[in-house]
């Protein structure tokens, strides 16, 4: 097995690489600094060089780090007295900040999960940088653009490399800021600036939930470290072939020492907590139903607080990943440059929510309520977005809704406990959706920035590279057999079908058919997009008579991404000898293995490890073919043959409602914005204008002035006036004396 | 013999006239004259009471008052002249330096 040896060797020893992990983040940050400060003076070529080189360097380092994790030797020490995290590099740079008992370390962790994401971020990011050098050729703000792009990559890397929730939040906020800057990149256009603002505000709402959830977890960990007994740390127990073997016993003091050393929000500590909680033990051990003894959460149970924290994390993830309550920003965010859409809205940032839940999987499986909510939110979002995508005519908006929909599918996977498939779909989606977005950008580039698919058509012969890659990516997302999207989506649907959340069995029987409907919808709208853009005759309304193919810097990323979206399907196969599970499952088992142990001892989810059978594949394939076939029939023969005939009023009505996104934005306007606006109007008029401005500010001045002008008469400087006062006093004295005498 | 109340009423009338003048007149010299009038009203009461009691304490007091009034007139007039020189007016409406 020469290949195996290659993977298990590390070209640079982990011990050498670990102290330099920070450079992976620092390189693009430095690139952003150089481009941002000196970009205008450096000139176009140099900015391109700096920006691409920074990301390329980061990519090489990520690759080396990722490679080193597989060499077997390195692992993170079991600071918390739990398990050694295997197949990971970990660099702790010491205390970042501390306040009283609470401390946060600046620690970076590269394991198979974050390593996969690092490769996606820097790899796809590099291709998008390369593509941007051509796409932004004529833009004056190119240096600003590349600075933002580098900043985004740096922040996204911080997000995935963080070994604790607080550092993750830094990246979480950082990508939000970078996306705000990039979506509103053409800030002179008010609509585009507004879109950036909308994304920012929607994200902030989610981030608020994230923060509160983090604080809750800090409190829970603190309460646990005080209440736990040695009995809790019986988790040093391994499951092999369904048999549980106890291999030792932990120690609460180890956990507390770990907290003192590395802070309460490190993922390793949270995992130890998650392992300790579900055990059905006696002897005063802390379990999910134990009430918290002291502190602000006194009286609530550990499980209850965890559920609330996870639901708040879901809100945070909904903001970042554009899920149901907060998804409205993503389609508007298409106002930014197209490569940005590909980088942020397909490959990286919007998947941050999926990453977060994959990272927190050990806690998630402890709460069936949270899992069911995640799955249902995901399914609802996916279905709603897929239906809205039916009626969009803007090429980028269709892709945007498709992204929302695909993310919903990933959340369905997370909510039903098939984490590896969600991550796999994240990766494959990054490939084909980035390819689609960049293809759309290429189409726009070659057609005078036309985005209306009804005014395109027939590009097949004019833009060959774009056509081929776009077709491959469309097939991949549609779920056609040999491409990656099919397998990753099918793995999720398989999990949704067969995994069972304890107490919420109906979720699965409901979600599986919904998942099939979503698949059919995806196939339909993607086929429609593809057919209207590339097939048929050129629309008479087209802006330019003949489209031109883009430069190699734009087509090369397209080709590479298309190749990736084909090749990535290998991860869904059980290719390893003696390993029945899929390659990605096996590969991520170092991350999700502990989660499995927890699930087994908690019994909150019943995981099904079987691989999809041929019948499952056939069903999924048939559904996708039906959706795609319906689109092909409608848009290739039905609608063209009815050209010139009036459409049904009912159909027009439905189309209008769907086109306006079911009036969700308007609903928000009515339910949220109006009351808030009215309240702020009231506050402005009553509190600010009247109470503060009139009564307090001007009122106090008025009183002083009046008082002063009254007192002024007492000091006129007029000797006669003083004398008059004296005389009056004298008179008073005389009158008093007279009364006394008489 | 004229009863003492006649003298006291005359003194009160003189005092009131003087005070009225002090309060309403604008010319500093006239104000001074009115002050003299008030002092003399006081002197008159002193003398009237002295005669009534038949001792000399009242006379002594009256002499004191005359001496003080003379000194006051000397200094006051000097101030009025100094003010007139610096401002060209002895109108006390315009002299409000006590404000500061």
Tab-separated table of C-alpha atoms in Angstrom, chain A residues 107-291:
chain	number	residue	atom	x	y	z
A	107	UNK	CA	-5.422	27.837	20.739
A	108	UNK	CA	-5.462	26.511	17.206
A	109	UNK	CA	-6.629	23.013	16.404
A	110	UNK	CA	-6.277	21.181	13.135
A	111	UNK	CA	-8.077	17.873	13.057
A	112	UNK	CA	-9.739	16.095	10.182
A	113	UNK	CA	-12.845	18.271	10.318
A	114	UNK	CA	-11.125	21.641	10.470
A	115	UNK	CA	-8.423	20.359	8.132
A	116	UNK	CA	-11.025	19.498	5.510
A	117	UNK	CA	-12.554	22.930	5.814
A	118	UNK	CA	-9.149	24.621	5.702
A	119	UNK	CA	-8.425	22.888	2.429
A	120	UNK	CA	-11.802	23.942	1.049
A	121	UNK	CA	-11.357	27.532	2.207
A	122	UNK	CA	-7.836	28.007	0.944
A	123	UNK	CA	-8.215	25.761	-2.109
A	124	UNK	CA	-11.507	27.110	-3.409
A	125	UNK	CA	-10.426	30.528	-2.113
A	126	UNK	CA	-7.275	30.383	-4.210
A	127	UNK	CA	-9.243	29.488	-7.336
A	128	UNK	CA	-11.623	32.347	-6.636
A	129	UNK	CA	-8.722	34.754	-6.155
A	130	UNK	CA	-7.331	33.624	-9.488
A	131	UNK	CA	-10.727	34.047	-11.135
A	132	UNK	CA	-11.136	37.475	-9.572
A	133	UNK	CA	-7.921	38.756	-11.136
A	134	UNK	CA	-9.722	38.513	-14.441
A	135	UNK	CA	-13.248	39.294	-13.267
A	136	UNK	CA	-12.275	42.516	-11.515
A	137	UNK	CA	-9.971	43.534	-14.365
A	138	UNK	CA	-11.787	46.754	-15.082
A	139	UNK	CA	-12.727	47.752	-11.567
A	140	UNK	CA	-10.998	50.722	-9.975
A	141	UNK	CA	-11.348	49.355	-6.472
A	142	UNK	CA	-9.419	46.162	-7.249
A	143	UNK	CA	-6.939	46.688	-4.375
A	144	UNK	CA	-9.765	47.213	-1.906
A	145	UNK	CA	-11.472	44.121	-3.260
A	146	UNK	CA	-8.452	41.896	-2.817
A	147	UNK	CA	-7.789	43.277	0.650
A	148	UNK	CA	-11.331	42.355	1.685
A	149	UNK	CA	-11.055	38.961	0.034
A	150	UNK	CA	-7.830	38.174	1.893
A	151	UNK	CA	-9.331	39.409	5.133
A	152	UNK	CA	-12.274	37.123	4.584
A	153	UNK	CA	-10.041	34.100	4.049
A	154	UNK	CA	-8.060	34.930	7.196
A	155	UNK	CA	-11.215	35.256	9.270
A	156	UNK	CA	-12.748	32.084	7.887
A	157	UNK	CA	-9.551	30.230	8.745
A	158	UNK	CA	-9.713	31.640	12.278
A	159	UNK	CA	-13.258	30.350	12.508
A	160	UNK	CA	-12.404	26.784	11.598
A	161	UNK	CA	-9.013	26.581	13.319
A	162	UNK	CA	-10.164	27.900	16.676
A	163	UNK	CA	-10.005	25.362	19.482
A	164	UNK	CA	-12.538	27.240	21.598
A	165	UNK	CA	-15.864	28.952	21.104
A	166	UNK	CA	-14.622	32.471	21.813
A	167	UNK	CA	-11.891	32.375	19.211
A	168	UNK	CA	-14.383	30.793	16.835
A	169	UNK	CA	-16.634	33.755	17.509
A	170	UNK	CA	-13.839	36.109	16.451
A	171	UNK	CA	-13.748	34.416	13.087
A	172	UNK	CA	-17.543	34.258	13.072
A	173	UNK	CA	-17.765	38.040	13.464
A	174	UNK	CA	-14.809	38.599	11.161
A	175	UNK	CA	-16.392	36.802	8.226
A	176	UNK	CA	-19.586	38.734	8.908
A	177	UNK	CA	-17.678	41.984	8.630
A	178	UNK	CA	-15.781	40.896	5.523
A	179	UNK	CA	-19.015	39.775	3.880
A	180	UNK	CA	-20.590	43.127	4.730
A	181	UNK	CA	-17.674	44.903	3.089
A	182	UNK	CA	-17.765	42.654	0.044
A	183	UNK	CA	-21.525	42.597	-0.503
A	184	UNK	CA	-21.587	46.371	-0.316
A	185	UNK	CA	-18.399	46.557	-2.344
A	186	UNK	CA	-19.939	48.873	-4.923
A	187	UNK	CA	-21.089	51.184	-2.196
A	188	UNK	CA	-21.876	54.060	-4.519
A	189	UNK	CA	-24.983	52.154	-5.592
A	190	UNK	CA	-27.456	52.586	-2.698
A	191	UNK	CA	-29.240	49.282	-3.420
A	192	UNK	CA	-25.969	47.372	-3.101
A	193	UNK	CA	-24.954	49.214	0.028
A	194	UNK	CA	-28.372	48.377	1.480
A	195	UNK	CA	-27.894	44.709	0.644
A	196	UNK	CA	-24.646	44.717	2.619
A	197	UNK	CA	-26.396	46.349	5.506
A	198	UNK	CA	-29.234	43.851	5.447
A	199	UNK	CA	-26.772	40.960	5.544
A	200	UNK	CA	-24.955	42.604	8.421
A	201	UNK	CA	-28.072	43.178	10.502
A	202	UNK	CA	-29.500	39.697	9.876
A	203	UNK	CA	-26.143	38.238	10.855
A	204	UNK	CA	-25.953	40.350	14.000
A	205	UNK	CA	-29.275	38.969	15.205
A	206	UNK	CA	-27.904	35.462	14.909
A	207	UNK	CA	-24.612	36.431	16.528
A	208	UNK	CA	-26.504	37.661	19.544
A	209	UNK	CA	-27.954	34.181	19.978
A	210	UNK	CA	-24.480	32.717	19.555
A	211	UNK	CA	-23.049	34.933	22.288
A	212	UNK	CA	-25.772	34.153	24.810
A	213	UNK	CA	-25.370	30.457	24.060
A	214	UNK	CA	-21.621	30.746	24.691
A	215	UNK	CA	-22.224	32.411	28.039
A	216	UNK	CA	-24.728	29.715	28.950
A	217	UNK	CA	-22.157	27.047	28.154
A	218	UNK	CA	-19.564	28.809	30.303
A	219	UNK	CA	-22.039	28.739	33.196
A	220	UNK	CA	-22.917	25.088	32.574
A	221	UNK	CA	-19.279	24.027	32.450
A	222	UNK	CA	-18.606	25.988	35.637
A	223	UNK	CA	-21.568	24.394	37.400
A	224	UNK	CA	-20.526	20.959	36.191
A	225	UNK	CA	-16.956	21.313	37.393
A	226	UNK	CA	-18.285	22.057	40.886
A	227	UNK	CA	-20.961	19.382	40.970
A	228	UNK	CA	-19.336	16.438	39.238
A	229	UNK	CA	-18.292	13.314	41.094
A	230	UNK	CA	-15.761	10.661	40.130
A	231	UNK	CA	-18.757	8.650	39.003
A	232	UNK	CA	-19.270	11.119	36.174
A	233	UNK	CA	-15.909	10.387	34.743
A	234	UNK	CA	-16.560	6.735	34.082
A	235	UNK	CA	-16.702	7.732	30.455
A	236	UNK	CA	-13.306	6.293	29.806
A	237	UNK	CA	-15.106	3.561	28.072
A	238	UNK	CA	-14.821	2.397	24.518
A	239	UNK	CA	-17.289	0.775	22.231
A	240	UNK	CA	-15.894	-1.861	19.954
A	241	UNK	CA	-18.256	-3.860	17.786
A	242	UNK	CA	-21.187	-2.876	19.955
A	243	UNK	CA	-19.465	-4.058	23.129
A	244	UNK	CA	-18.705	-1.536	25.791
A	245	UNK	CA	-15.540	-1.984	27.758
A	246	UNK	CA	-14.628	0.083	30.733
A	247	UNK	CA	-10.993	0.955	30.610
A	248	UNK	CA	-10.528	3.204	33.545
A	249	UNK	CA	-11.941	5.985	35.553
A	250	UNK	CA	-11.418	9.694	35.261
A	251	UNK	CA	-11.099	12.266	37.931
A	252	UNK	CA	-13.046	15.523	38.494
A	253	UNK	CA	-9.853	17.266	39.543
A	254	UNK	CA	-8.371	16.545	36.124
A	255	UNK	CA	-11.341	18.290	34.543
A	256	UNK	CA	-10.959	21.278	36.849
A	257	UNK	CA	-7.234	21.409	36.160
A	258	UNK	CA	-8.038	21.401	32.454
A	259	UNK	CA	-10.468	24.281	32.938
A	260	UNK	CA	-7.874	26.249	34.864
A	261	UNK	CA	-5.343	25.600	32.145
A	262	UNK	CA	-7.340	26.120	28.993
A	263	UNK	CA	-10.633	27.750	29.852
A	264	UNK	CA	-14.196	26.457	29.841
A	265	UNK	CA	-15.097	26.933	26.180
A	266	UNK	CA	-12.519	24.713	24.484
A	267	UNK	CA	-14.087	22.031	22.356
A	268	UNK	CA	-12.097	19.341	24.117
A	269	UNK	CA	-13.548	20.400	27.464
A	270	UNK	CA	-17.051	20.547	26.054
A	271	UNK	CA	-16.608	17.069	24.652
A	272	UNK	CA	-15.476	15.791	28.040
A	273	UNK	CA	-18.564	17.408	29.562
A	274	UNK	CA	-20.752	15.789	26.927
A	275	UNK	CA	-19.219	12.393	27.633
A	276	UNK	CA	-19.769	12.775	31.349
A	277	UNK	CA	-23.399	13.870	31.332
A	278	UNK	CA	-25.495	11.109	29.749
A	279	UNK	CA	-24.359	8.154	31.835
A	280	UNK	CA	-27.246	6.513	33.603
A	281	UNK	CA	-25.404	6.153	36.847
A	282	UNK	CA	-26.169	6.464	40.525
A	283	UNK	CA	-23.882	7.512	43.387
A	284	UNK	CA	-24.779	11.160	43.073
A	285	UNK	CA	-23.351	11.510	39.584
A	286	UNK	CA	-24.445	14.466	37.505
A	287	UNK	CA	-26.706	13.564	34.600
A	288	UNK	CA	-28.781	15.510	32.140
A	289	UNK	CA	-31.713	15.679	34.569
A	290	UNK	CA	-29.652	16.856	37.563
A	291	UNK	CA	-30.589	20.368	38.685
